[in-house]
Amino acid sequence: TQLLEQSPQFLSIQEGENLTVYCNSSSVFSSLQWYRQEPGEGPVLLVTVVTGGEVKKLKRLTFQFGDARKDSSLHITAAQPGDTGLYLCAVLYNFNKFYFGSGTKLNVKP
Amino acid sequence: DVKVTQSSRYLVKRTGEKVFLECVQDMDHENMFWYRQDPGLGLRLIYFSYDVKMKEKGDIPEGYSVSREKKERFSLILESASTNQTSMYLCASTRTVAYGYTFGSGTRLTVV
């Protein structure tokens, strides 16, 4: 059983559409991070959320941490081709390392 | 701009070879990590280090070892490469784990 479940695994949409991807677990976490990875590159940190119910915005991206700190969502408004990539969530465990989900692969078509 | 540099973007090695993957960071970070990334499996932690000459096993250390002789450099060693070690290898560093990682661009290793 995976610690984190990300859904959907794949998403292909047209430019201008909105989308939401999810990161779920049955465990409670002290913090959760979202990364974006472009093809052939390493992941890049987008945001860290630490408080239950917390909402953070990064331009057209809105991140929410669940009230119970077990899940998170990432909403993209008016997606653009530059948003294409693999979106990974990660949670802190054992105080000193992060566990990563397997990601949502997003393709935004022009 | 802070940087984590992995010495090779692509490597092809033969089964049984000893393989060295090098990672250097210029941010004076204490913590460094090696992950491998495989489709559908996400990133899996191989080894990490929180100080020079210190190392800790991650979730999948079998078949790997590491070396951290200097703070800025963390090397991953495949003692005897096997085809099931074909993967994307990612190095990361951080000053404080809670702040998140800075990753290198990755090394795509193929073992034939």
JSON list of C-alpha atoms in Angstrom, two decimals:
[
{"chain": "A", "resi": 1, "resn": "THR", "atom": "CA", "xyz": [0.00, 0.00, 0.00]},
{"chain": "A", "resi": 2, "resn": "GLN", "atom": "CA", "xyz": [1.35, 3.38, -1.01]},
{"chain": "A", "resi": 3, "resn": "LEU", "atom": "CA", "xyz": [1.60, 6.08, 1.62]},
{"chain": "A", "resi": 4, "resn": "LEU", "atom": "CA", "xyz": [0.37, 8.67, -0.87]},
{"chain": "A", "resi": 5, "resn": "GLU", "atom": "CA", "xyz": [-2.12, 8.29, -3.70]},
{"chain": "A", "resi": 6, "resn": "GLN", "atom": "CA", "xyz": [-2.13, 10.89, -6.43]},
{"chain": "A", "resi": 7, "resn": "SER", "atom": "CA", "xyz": [-5.00, 11.21, -8.87]},
{"chain": "A", "resi": 8, "resn": "PRO", "atom": "CA", "xyz": [-5.49, 11.26, -11.70]},
{"chain": "A", "resi": 9, "resn": "GLN", "atom": "CA", "xyz": [-2.34, 9.57, -12.96]},
{"chain": "A", "resi": 10, "resn": "PHE", "atom": "CA", "xyz": [-2.66, 11.27, -16.35]},
{"chain": "A", "resi": 11, "resn": "LEU", "atom": "CA", "xyz": [-4.51, 14.36, -17.48]},
{"chain": "A", "resi": 12, "resn": "SER", "atom": "CA", "xyz": [-4.63, 15.84, -20.96]},
{"chain": "A", "resi": 13, "resn": "ILE", "atom": "CA", "xyz": [-6.51, 19.10, -21.41]},
{"chain": "A", "resi": 14, "resn": "GLN", "atom": "CA", "xyz": [-6.80, 22.05, -23.76]},
{"chain": "A", "resi": 15, "resn": "GLU", "atom": "CA", "xyz": [-5.20, 25.40, -23.04]},
{"chain": "A", "resi": 16, "resn": "GLY", "atom": "CA", "xyz": [-7.54, 27.60, -21.01]},
{"chain": "A", "resi": 17, "resn": "GLU", "atom": "CA", "xyz": [-9.25, 24.79, -19.09]},
{"chain": "A", "resi": 18, "resn": "ASN", "atom": "CA", "xyz": [-9.24, 24.48, -15.31]},
{"chain": "A", "resi": 19, "resn": "LEU", "atom": "CA", "xyz": [-8.11, 21.36, -13.51]},
{"chain": "A", "resi": 20, "resn": "THR", "atom": "CA", "xyz": [-7.63, 19.90, -10.06]},
{"chain": "A", "resi": 21, "resn": "VAL", "atom": "CA", "xyz": [-5.25, 17.14, -9.00]},
{"chain": "A", "resi": 22, "resn": "TYR", "atom": "CA", "xyz": [-5.29, 15.36, -5.68]},
{"chain": "A", "resi": 23, "resn": "CYS", "atom": "CA", "xyz": [-2.91, 13.88, -3.16]},
{"chain": "A", "resi": 24, "resn": "ASN", "atom": "CA", "xyz": [-4.48, 11.59, -0.55]},
{"chain": "A", "resi": 25, "resn": "SER", "atom": "CA", "xyz": [-3.38, 9.51, 2.40]},
{"chain": "A", "resi": 26, "resn": "SER", "atom": "CA", "xyz": [-4.85, 7.80, 5.44]},
{"chain": "A", "resi": 27, "resn": "SER", "atom": "CA", "xyz": [-2.04, 9.22, 7.59]},
{"chain": "A", "resi": 28, "resn": "VAL", "atom": "CA", "xyz": [-1.67, 12.64, 9.15]},
{"chain": "A", "resi": 29, "resn": "PHE", "atom": "CA", "xyz": [1.35, 14.72, 8.19]},
{"chain": "A", "resi": 30, "resn": "SER", "atom": "CA", "xyz": [3.05, 17.75, 9.66]},
{"chain": "A", "resi": 31, "resn": "SER", "atom": "CA", "xyz": [3.76, 19.21, 6.23]},
{"chain": "A", "resi": 32, "resn": "LEU", "atom": "CA", "xyz": [3.16, 18.53, 2.57]},
{"chain": "A", "resi": 33, "resn": "GLN", "atom": "CA", "xyz": [4.92, 19.84, -0.49]},
{"chain": "A", "resi": 34, "resn": "TRP", "atom": "CA", "xyz": [4.10, 20.08, -4.18]},
{"chain": "A", "resi": 35, "resn": "TYR", "atom": "CA", "xyz": [6.76, 19.88, -6.88]},
{"chain": "A", "resi": 36, "resn": "ARG", "atom": "CA", "xyz": [6.62, 20.19, -10.67]},
{"chain": "A", "resi": 37, "resn": "GLN", "atom": "CA", "xyz": [8.98, 18.20, -12.82]},
{"chain": "A", "resi": 38, "resn": "GLU", "atom": "CA", "xyz": [9.48, 19.00, -16.50]},
{"chain": "A", "resi": 39, "resn": "PRO", "atom": "CA", "xyz": [10.70, 16.30, -18.88]},
{"chain": "A", "resi": 40, "resn": "GLY", "atom": "CA", "xyz": [14.41, 15.60, -18.46]},
{"chain": "A", "resi": 41, "resn": "GLU", "atom": "CA", "xyz": [14.75, 17.77, -15.37]},
{"chain": "A", "resi": 42, "resn": "GLY", "atom": "CA", "xyz": [14.63, 17.36, -11.61]},
{"chain": "A", "resi": 43, "resn": "PRO", "atom": "CA", "xyz": [11.54, 18.34, -9.59]},
{"chain": "A", "resi": 44, "resn": "VAL", "atom": "CA", "xyz": [11.20, 21.98, -8.55]},
{"chain": "A", "resi": 45, "resn": "LEU", "atom": "CA", "xyz": [9.51, 22.93, -5.30]},
{"chain": "A", "resi": 46, "resn": "LEU", "atom": "CA", "xyz": [6.28, 24.90, -5.77]},
{"chain": "A", "resi": 47, "resn": "VAL", "atom": "CA", "xyz": [4.90, 25.20, -2.24]},
{"chain": "A", "resi": 48, "resn": "THR", "atom": "CA", "xyz": [4.95, 23.87, 1.31]},
{"chain": "A", "resi": 49, "resn": "VAL", "atom": "CA", "xyz": [1.75, 23.67, 3.37]},
{"chain": "A", "resi": 50, "resn": "VAL", "atom": "CA", "xyz": [1.82, 22.99, 7.10]},
{"chain": "A", "resi": 51, "resn": "THR", "atom": "CA", "xyz": [-1.51, 24.05, 8.65]},
{"chain": "A", "resi": 52, "resn": "GLY", "atom": "CA", "xyz": [-4.77, 22.12, 8.27]},
{"chain": "A", "resi": 53, "resn": "GLY", "atom": "CA", "xyz": [-7.10, 24.04, 5.95]},
{"chain": "A", "resi": 54, "resn": "GLU", "atom": "CA", "xyz": [-4.28, 26.22, 4.64]},
{"chain": "A", "resi": 55, "resn": "VAL", "atom": "CA", "xyz": [-4.68, 27.69, 1.15]},
{"chain": "A", "resi": 56, "resn": "LYS", "atom": "CA", "xyz": [-1.75, 29.09, -0.81]},
{"chain": "A", "resi": 57, "resn": "LYS", "atom": "CA", "xyz": [-1.77, 30.74, -4.21]},
{"chain": "A", "resi": 58, "resn": "LEU", "atom": "CA", "xyz": [1.03, 30.90, -6.72]},
{"chain": "A", "resi": 59, "resn": "LYS", "atom": "CA", "xyz": [-0.23, 32.90, -9.72]},
{"chain": "A", "resi": 60, "resn": "ARG", "atom": "CA", "xyz": [-2.79, 30.58, -11.37]},
{"chain": "A", "resi": 61, "resn": "LEU", "atom": "CA", "xyz": [-2.06, 27.68, -9.01]},
{"chain": "A", "resi": 62, "resn": "THR", "atom": "CA", "xyz": [-4.04, 27.22, -5.78]},
{"chain": "A", "resi": 63, "resn": "PHE", "atom": "CA", "xyz": [-2.89, 24.70, -3.19]},
{"chain": "A", "resi": 64, "resn": "GLN", "atom": "CA", "xyz": [-5.02, 23.48, -0.30]},
{"chain": "A", "resi": 65, "resn": "PHE", "atom": "CA", "xyz": [-4.07, 21.31, 2.67]},
{"chain": "A", "resi": 66, "resn": "GLY", "atom": "CA", "xyz": [-6.97, 19.30, 4.07]},
{"chain": "A", "resi": 67, "resn": "ASP", "atom": "CA", "xyz": [-8.39, 20.21, 7.48]},
{"chain": "A", "resi": 68, "resn": "ALA", "atom": "CA", "xyz": [-7.21, 16.90, 8.91]},
{"chain": "A", "resi": 69, "resn": "ARG", "atom": "CA", "xyz": [-3.78, 17.23, 7.22]},
{"chain": "A", "resi": 70, "resn": "LYS", "atom": "CA", "xyz": [-4.25, 13.93, 5.36]},
{"chain": "A", "resi": 71, "resn": "ASP", "atom": "CA", "xyz": [-4.78, 15.24, 1.86]},
{"chain": "A", "resi": 72, "resn": "SER", "atom": "CA", "xyz": [-4.13, 18.12, -0.48]},
{"chain": "A", "resi": 73, "resn": "SER", "atom": "CA", "xyz": [-5.30, 19.48, -3.80]},
{"chain": "A", "resi": 74, "resn": "LEU", "atom": "CA", "xyz": [-3.73, 21.58, -6.52]},
{"chain": "A", "resi": 75, "resn": "HIS", "atom": "CA", "xyz": [-6.04, 23.62, -8.74]},
{"chain": "A", "resi": 76, "resn": "ILE", "atom": "CA", "xyz": [-4.81, 25.29, -11.91]},
{"chain": "A", "resi": 77, "resn": "THR", "atom": "CA", "xyz": [-6.91, 28.03, -13.48]},
{"chain": "A", "resi": 78, "resn": "ALA", "atom": "CA", "xyz": [-6.74, 28.63, -17.23]},
{"chain": "A", "resi": 79, "resn": "ALA", "atom": "CA", "xyz": [-4.00, 26.09, -17.86]},
{"chain": "A", "resi": 80, "resn": "GLN", "atom": "CA", "xyz": [-1.23, 26.96, -20.30]},
{"chain": "A", "resi": 81, "resn": "PRO", "atom": "CA", "xyz": [1.18, 24.72, -22.24]},
{"chain": "A", "resi": 82, "resn": "GLY", "atom": "CA", "xyz": [3.93, 25.85, -19.86]},
{"chain": "A", "resi": 83, "resn": "ASP", "atom": "CA", "xyz": [2.07, 24.06, -17.04]},
{"chain": "A", "resi": 84, "resn": "THR", "atom": "CA", "xyz": [2.82, 20.72, -18.71]},
{"chain": "A", "resi": 85, "resn": "GLY", "atom": "CA", "xyz": [4.79, 18.41, -16.45]},
{"chain": "A", "resi": 86, "resn": "LEU", "atom": "CA", "xyz": [4.67, 15.85, -13.67]},
{"chain": "A", "resi": 87, "resn": "TYR", "atom": "CA", "xyz": [3.14, 17.16, -10.44]},
{"chain": "A", "resi": 88, "resn": "LEU", "atom": "CA", "xyz": [4.41, 15.41, -7.33]},
{"chain": "A", "resi": 89, "resn": "CYS", "atom": "CA", "xyz": [3.28, 15.69, -3.76]},
{"chain": "A", "resi": 90, "resn": "ALA", "atom": "CA", "xyz": [5.62, 14.80, -0.90]},
{"chain": "A", "resi": 91, "resn": "VAL", "atom": "CA", "xyz": [5.19, 14.43, 2.84]},
{"chain": "A", "resi": 92, "resn": "LEU", "atom": "CA", "xyz": [7.66, 14.64, 5.68]},
{"chain": "A", "resi": 93, "resn": "TYR", "atom": "CA", "xyz": [8.10, 11.37, 7.54]},
{"chain": "A", "resi": 94, "resn": "ASN", "atom": "CA", "xyz": [10.44, 10.20, 10.29]},
{"chain": "A", "resi": 95, "resn": "PHE", "atom": "CA", "xyz": [11.32, 13.88, 10.80]},
{"chain": "A", "resi": 96, "resn": "ASN", "atom": "CA", "xyz": [14.17, 13.84, 8.32]},
{"chain": "A", "resi": 97, "resn": "LYS", "atom": "CA", "xyz": [13.05, 12.79, 4.86]},
{"chain": "A", "resi": 98, "resn": "PHE", "atom": "CA", "xyz": [10.27, 13.16, 2.34]},
{"chain": "A", "resi": 99, "resn": "TYR", "atom": "CA", "xyz": [8.13, 10.46, 0.78]},
{"chain": "A", "resi": 100, "resn": "PHE", "atom": "CA", "xyz": [6.91, 11.19, -2.74]},
{"chain": "A", "resi": 101, "resn": "GLY", "atom": "CA", "xyz": [3.74, 10.15, -4.50]},
{"chain": "A", "resi": 102, "resn": "SER", "atom": "CA", "xyz": [3.97, 8.75, -8.02]},
{"chain": "A", "resi": 103, "resn": "GLY", "atom": "CA", "xyz": [2.64, 11.95, -9.53]},
{"chain": "A", "resi": 104, "resn": "THR", "atom": "CA", "xyz": [0.06, 13.31, -11.97]},
{"chain": "A", "resi": 105, "resn": "LYS", "atom": "CA", "xyz": [1.31, 13.73, -15.51]},
{"chain": "A", "resi": 106, "resn": "LEU", "atom": "CA", "xyz": [-0.32, 16.83, -17.01]},
{"chain": "A", "resi": 107, "resn": "ASN", "atom": "CA", "xyz": [-0.32, 17.68, -20.69]},
{"chain": "A", "resi": 108, "resn": "VAL", "atom": "CA", "xyz": [-1.78, 21.02, -21.75]},
{"chain": "A", "resi": 109, "resn": "LYS", "atom": "CA", "xyz": [-2.40, 21.20, -25.48]},
{"chain": "A", "resi": 110, "resn": "PRO", "atom": "CA", "xyz": [-2.24, 24.54, -27.29]},
{"chain": "B", "resi": 1, "resn": "ASP", "atom": "CA", "xyz": [21.01, 30.87, -8.06]},
{"chain": "B", "resi": 2, "resn": "VAL", "atom": "CA", "xyz": [21.45, 27.81, -5.87]},
{"chain": "B", "resi": 3, "resn": "LYS", "atom": "CA", "xyz": [22.55, 24.71, -7.64]},
{"chain": "B", "resi": 4, "resn": "VAL", "atom": "CA", "xyz": [22.77, 20.96, -7.41]},
{"chain": "B", "resi": 5, "resn": "THR", "atom": "CA", "xyz": [24.88, 19.56, -10.21]},
{"chain": "B", "resi": 6, "resn": "GLN", "atom": "CA", "xyz": [24.93, 15.95, -11.29]},
{"chain": "B", "resi": 7, "resn": "SER", "atom": "CA", "xyz": [27.98, 15.06, -13.29]},
{"chain": "B", "resi": 8, "resn": "SER", "atom": "CA", "xyz": [26.29, 13.14, -16.11]},
{"chain": "B", "resi": 9, "resn": "ARG", "atom": "CA", "xyz": [22.88, 13.53, -17.75]},
{"chain": "B", "resi": 10, "resn": "TYR", "atom": "CA", "xyz": [23.06, 10.15, -19.49]},
{"chain": "B", "resi": 11, "resn": "LEU", "atom": "CA", "xyz": [25.13, 7.05, -18.77]},
{"chain": "B", "resi": 12, "resn": "VAL", "atom": "CA", "xyz": [25.23, 3.61, -20.36]},
{"chain": "B", "resi": 13, "resn": "LYS", "atom": "CA", "xyz": [27.04, 0.90, -18.41]},
{"chain": "B", "resi": 14, "resn": "ARG", "atom": "CA", "xyz": [27.47, -2.83, -18.71]},
{"chain": "B", "resi": 15, "resn": "THR", "atom": "CA", "xyz": [26.14, -5.38, -16.24]},
{"chain": "B", "resi": 16, "resn": "GLY", "atom": "CA", "xyz": [28.67, -6.00, -13.47]},
{"chain": "B", "resi": 17, "resn": "GLU", "atom": "CA", "xyz": [30.46, -2.67, -13.83]},
{"chain": "B", "resi": 18, "resn": "LYS", "atom": "CA", "xyz": [31.08, -0.44, -10.82]},
{"chain": "B", "resi": 19, "resn": "VAL", "atom": "CA", "xyz": [29.28, 2.85, -11.42]},
{"chain": "B", "resi": 20, "resn": "PHE", "atom": "CA", "xyz": [29.84, 6.20, -9.73]},
{"chain": "B", "resi": 21, "resn": "LEU", "atom": "CA", "xyz": [27.21, 8.94, -9.83]},
{"chain": "B", "resi": 22, "resn": "GLU", "atom": "CA", "xyz": [28.45, 12.28, -8.57]},
{"chain": "B", "resi": 23, "resn": "CYS", "atom": "CA", "xyz": [26.47, 15.14, -7.07]},
{"chain": "B", "resi": 24, "resn": "VAL", "atom": "CA", "xyz": [27.78, 18.55, -6.00]},
{"chain": "B", "resi": 25, "resn": "GLN", "atom": "CA", "xyz": [25.87, 21.39, -4.33]},
{"chain": "B", "resi": 26, "resn": "ASP", "atom": "CA", "xyz": [27.02, 24.97, -3.86]},
{"chain": "B", "resi": 27, "resn": "MET", "atom": "CA", "xyz": [24.61, 25.97, -1.08]},
{"chain": "B", "resi": 28, "resn": "ASP", "atom": "CA", "xyz": [26.54, 24.72, 1.97]},
{"chain": "B", "resi": 29, "resn": "HIS", "atom": "CA", "xyz": [23.65, 22.35, 2.76]},
{"chain": "B", "resi": 30, "resn": "GLU", "atom": "CA", "xyz": [24.09, 19.73, 5.45]},
{"chain": "B", "resi": 31, "resn": "ASN", "atom": "CA", "xyz": [21.54, 17.27, 4.07]},
{"chain": "B", "resi": 32, "resn": "MET", "atom": "CA", "xyz": [21.90, 15.42, 0.80]},
{"chain": "B", "resi": 33, "resn": "PHE", "atom": "CA", "xyz": [19.79, 12.66, -0.74]},
{"chain": "B", "resi": 34, "resn": "TRP", "atom": "CA", "xyz": [19.79, 10.14, -3.55]},
{"chain": "B", "resi": 35, "resn": "TYR", "atom": "CA", "xyz": [16.50, 9.03, -5.10]},
{"chain": "B", "resi": 36, "resn": "ARG", "atom": "CA", "xyz": [15.67, 6.87, -8.06]},
{"chain": "B", "resi": 37, "resn": "GLN", "atom": "CA", "xyz": [12.61, 7.56, -10.17]},
{"chain": "B", "resi": 38, "resn": "ASP", "atom": "CA", "xyz": [10.75, 4.89, -12.11]},
{"chain": "B", "resi": 39, "resn": "PRO", "atom": "CA", "xyz": [7.43, 5.22, -13.97]},
{"chain": "B", "resi": 40, "resn": "GLY", "atom": "CA", "xyz": [4.48, 4.49, -11.71]},
{"chain": "B", "resi": 41, "resn": "LEU", "atom": "CA", "xyz": [6.67, 4.15, -8.63]},
{"chain": "B", "resi": 42, "resn": "GLY", "atom": "CA", "xyz": [7.50, 7.78, -7.95]},
{"chain": "B", "resi": 43, "resn": "LEU", "atom": "CA", "xyz": [10.72, 8.76, -6.25]},
{"chain": "B", "resi": 44, "resn": "ARG", "atom": "CA", "xyz": [12.22, 6.20, -3.88]},
{"chain": "B", "resi": 45, "resn": "LEU", "atom": "CA", "xyz": [14.90, 7.12, -1.38]},
{"chain": "B", "resi": 46, "resn": "ILE", "atom": "CA", "xyz": [18.14, 5.15, -1.69]},
{"chain": "B", "resi": 47, "resn": "TYR", "atom": "CA", "xyz": [20.47, 6.84, 0.81]},
{"chain": "B", "resi": 48, "resn": "PHE", "atom": "CA", "xyz": [20.82, 10.15, 2.55]},
{"chain": "B", "resi": 49, "resn": "SER", "atom": "CA", "xyz": [23.43, 12.02, 4.53]},
{"chain": "B", "resi": 50, "resn": "TYR", "atom": "CA", "xyz": [23.02, 14.74, 7.13]},
{"chain": "B", "resi": 51, "resn": "ASP", "atom": "CA", "xyz": [26.71, 15.49, 7.62]},
{"chain": "B", "resi": 52, "resn": "VAL", "atom": "CA", "xyz": [30.14, 14.78, 6.22]},
{"chain": "B", "resi": 53, "resn": "LYS", "atom": "CA", "xyz": [31.03, 11.10, 6.57]},
{"chain": "B", "resi": 54, "resn": "MET", "atom": "CA", "xyz": [27.52, 10.33, 7.85]},
{"chain": "B", "resi": 55, "resn": "LYS", "atom": "CA", "xyz": [25.07, 8.20, 5.88]},
{"chain": "B", "resi": 56, "resn": "GLU", "atom": "CA", "xyz": [21.71, 6.61, 6.45]},
{"chain": "B", "resi": 57, "resn": "LYS", "atom": "CA", "xyz": [19.90, 3.94, 4.46]},
{"chain": "B", "resi": 58, "resn": "GLY", "atom": "CA", "xyz": [16.73, 4.94, 2.75]},
{"chain": "B", "resi": 59, "resn": "ASP", "atom": "CA", "xyz": [13.96, 2.66, 1.58]},
{"chain": "B", "resi": 60, "resn": "ILE", "atom": "CA", "xyz": [15.84, 0.79, -1.17]},
{"chain": "B", "resi": 61, "resn": "PRO", "atom": "CA", "xyz": [19.58, 0.70, -0.33]},
{"chain": "B", "resi": 62, "resn": "GLU", "atom": "CA", "xyz": [20.31, -2.81, -1.62]},
{"chain": "B", "resi": 63, "resn": "GLY", "atom": "CA", "xyz": [22.94, -2.83, -4.34]},
{"chain": "B", "resi": 64, "resn": "TYR", "atom": "CA", "xyz": [24.05, 0.73, -3.61]},
{"chain": "B", "resi": 65, "resn": "SER", "atom": "CA", "xyz": [26.53, 2.51, -1.37]},
{"chain": "B", "resi": 66, "resn": "VAL", "atom": "CA", "xyz": [27.37, 6.18, -0.88]},
{"chain": "B", "resi": 67, "resn": "SER", "atom": "CA", "xyz": [30.30, 8.39, 0.02]},
{"chain": "B", "resi": 68, "resn": "ARG", "atom": "CA", "xyz": [30.35, 11.86, 1.56]},
{"chain": "B", "resi": 69, "resn": "GLU", "atom": "CA", "xyz": [33.94, 12.95, 2.13]},
{"chain": "B", "resi": 70, "resn": "LYS", "atom": "CA", "xyz": [33.21, 16.66, 1.68]},
{"chain": "B", "resi": 71, "resn": "LYS", "atom": "CA", "xyz": [30.13, 18.66, 2.57]},
{"chain": "B", "resi": 72, "resn": "GLU", "atom": "CA", "xyz": [29.39, 19.68, -1.00]},
{"chain": "B", "resi": 73, "resn": "ARG", "atom": "CA", "xyz": [29.75, 16.26, -2.64]},
{"chain": "B", "resi": 74, "resn": "PHE", "atom": "CA", "xyz": [27.61, 13.14, -2.29]},
{"chain": "B", "resi": 75, "resn": "SER", "atom": "CA", "xyz": [28.42, 10.15, -4.45]},
{"chain": "B", "resi": 76, "resn": "LEU", "atom": "CA", "xyz": [26.22, 7.15, -5.22]},
{"chain": "B", "resi": 77, "resn": "ILE", "atom": "CA", "xyz": [27.99, 3.91, -6.04]},
{"chain": "B", "resi": 78, "resn": "LEU", "atom": "CA", "xyz": [26.52, 0.91, -7.77]},
{"chain": "B", "resi": 79, "resn": "GLU", "atom": "CA", "xyz": [28.89, -1.85, -6.68]},
{"chain": "B", "resi": 80, "resn": "SER", "atom": "CA", "xyz": [27.97, -4.22, -9.52]},
{"chain": "B", "resi": 81, "resn": "ALA", "atom": "CA", "xyz": [25.45, -2.72, -11.90]},
{"chain": "B", "resi": 82, "resn": "SER", "atom": "CA", "xyz": [22.45, -4.81, -12.86]},
{"chain": "B", "resi": 83, "resn": "THR", "atom": "CA", "xyz": [19.74, -4.25, -15.47]},
{"chain": "B", "resi": 84, "resn": "ASN", "atom": "CA", "xyz": [17.14, -3.60, -12.75]},
{"chain": "B", "resi": 85, "resn": "GLN", "atom": "CA", "xyz": [19.14, -0.54, -11.75]},
{"chain": "B", "resi": 86, "resn": "THR", "atom": "CA", "xyz": [18.30, 1.12, -15.04]},
{"chain": "B", "resi": 87, "resn": "SER", "atom": "CA", "xyz": [16.54, 4.27, -13.87]},
{"chain": "B", "resi": 88, "resn": "MET", "atom": "CA", "xyz": [16.59, 8.04, -13.47]},
{"chain": "B", "resi": 89, "resn": "TYR", "atom": "CA", "xyz": [18.74, 8.97, -10.46]},
{"chain": "B", "resi": 90, "resn": "LEU", "atom": "CA", "xyz": [18.06, 12.26, -8.70]},
{"chain": "B", "resi": 91, "resn": "CYS", "atom": "CA", "xyz": [20.25, 13.98, -6.16]},
{"chain": "B", "resi": 92, "resn": "ALA", "atom": "CA", "xyz": [18.82, 16.59, -3.79]},
{"chain": "B", "resi": 93, "resn": "SER", "atom": "CA", "xyz": [20.03, 18.78, -0.98]},
{"chain": "B", "resi": 94, "resn": "THR", "atom": "CA", "xyz": [18.53, 20.98, 1.72]},
{"chain": "B", "resi": 95, "resn": "ARG", "atom": "CA", "xyz": [19.64, 22.98, 4.72]},
{"chain": "B", "resi": 96, "resn": "THR", "atom": "CA", "xyz": [16.54, 22.04, 6.69]},
{"chain": "B", "resi": 97, "resn": "VAL", "atom": "CA", "xyz": [14.38, 19.16, 5.51]},
{"chain": "B", "resi": 98, "resn": "ALA", "atom": "CA", "xyz": [11.13, 20.94, 6.29]},
{"chain": "B", "resi": 99, "resn": "TYR", "atom": "CA", "xyz": [12.00, 23.64, 3.75]},
{"chain": "B", "resi": 100, "resn": "GLY", "atom": "CA", "xyz": [12.02, 21.19, 0.86]},
{"chain": "B", "resi": 101, "resn": "TYR", "atom": "CA", "xyz": [14.64, 19.95, -1.52]},
{"chain": "B", "resi": 102, "resn": "THR", "atom": "CA", "xyz": [16.65, 21.44, -4.33]},
{"chain": "B", "resi": 103, "resn": "PHE", "atom": "CA", "xyz": [17.10, 18.74, -6.96]},
{"chain": "B", "resi": 104, "resn": "GLY", "atom": "CA", "xyz": [19.70, 18.22, -9.63]},
{"chain": "B", "resi": 105, "resn": "SER", "atom": "CA", "xyz": [18.68, 17.61, -13.23]},
{"chain": "B", "resi": 106, "resn": "GLY", "atom": "CA", "xyz": [19.08, 13.86, -12.86]},
{"chain": "B", "resi": 107, "resn": "THR", "atom": "CA", "xyz": [21.21, 11.13, -14.40]},
{"chain": "B", "resi": 108, "resn": "ARG", "atom": "CA", "xyz": [19.47, 8.68, -16.67]},
{"chain": "B", "resi": 109, "resn": "LEU", "atom": "CA", "xyz": [21.38, 5.42, -16.25]},
{"chain": "B", "resi": 110, "resn": "THR", "atom": "CA", "xyz": [20.95, 2.49, -18.59]},
{"chain": "B", "resi": 111, "resn": "VAL", "atom": "CA", "xyz": [22.54, -0.83, -17.67]},
{"chain": "B", "resi": 112, "resn": "VAL", "atom": "CA", "xyz": [22.87, -3.24, -20.58]}
]
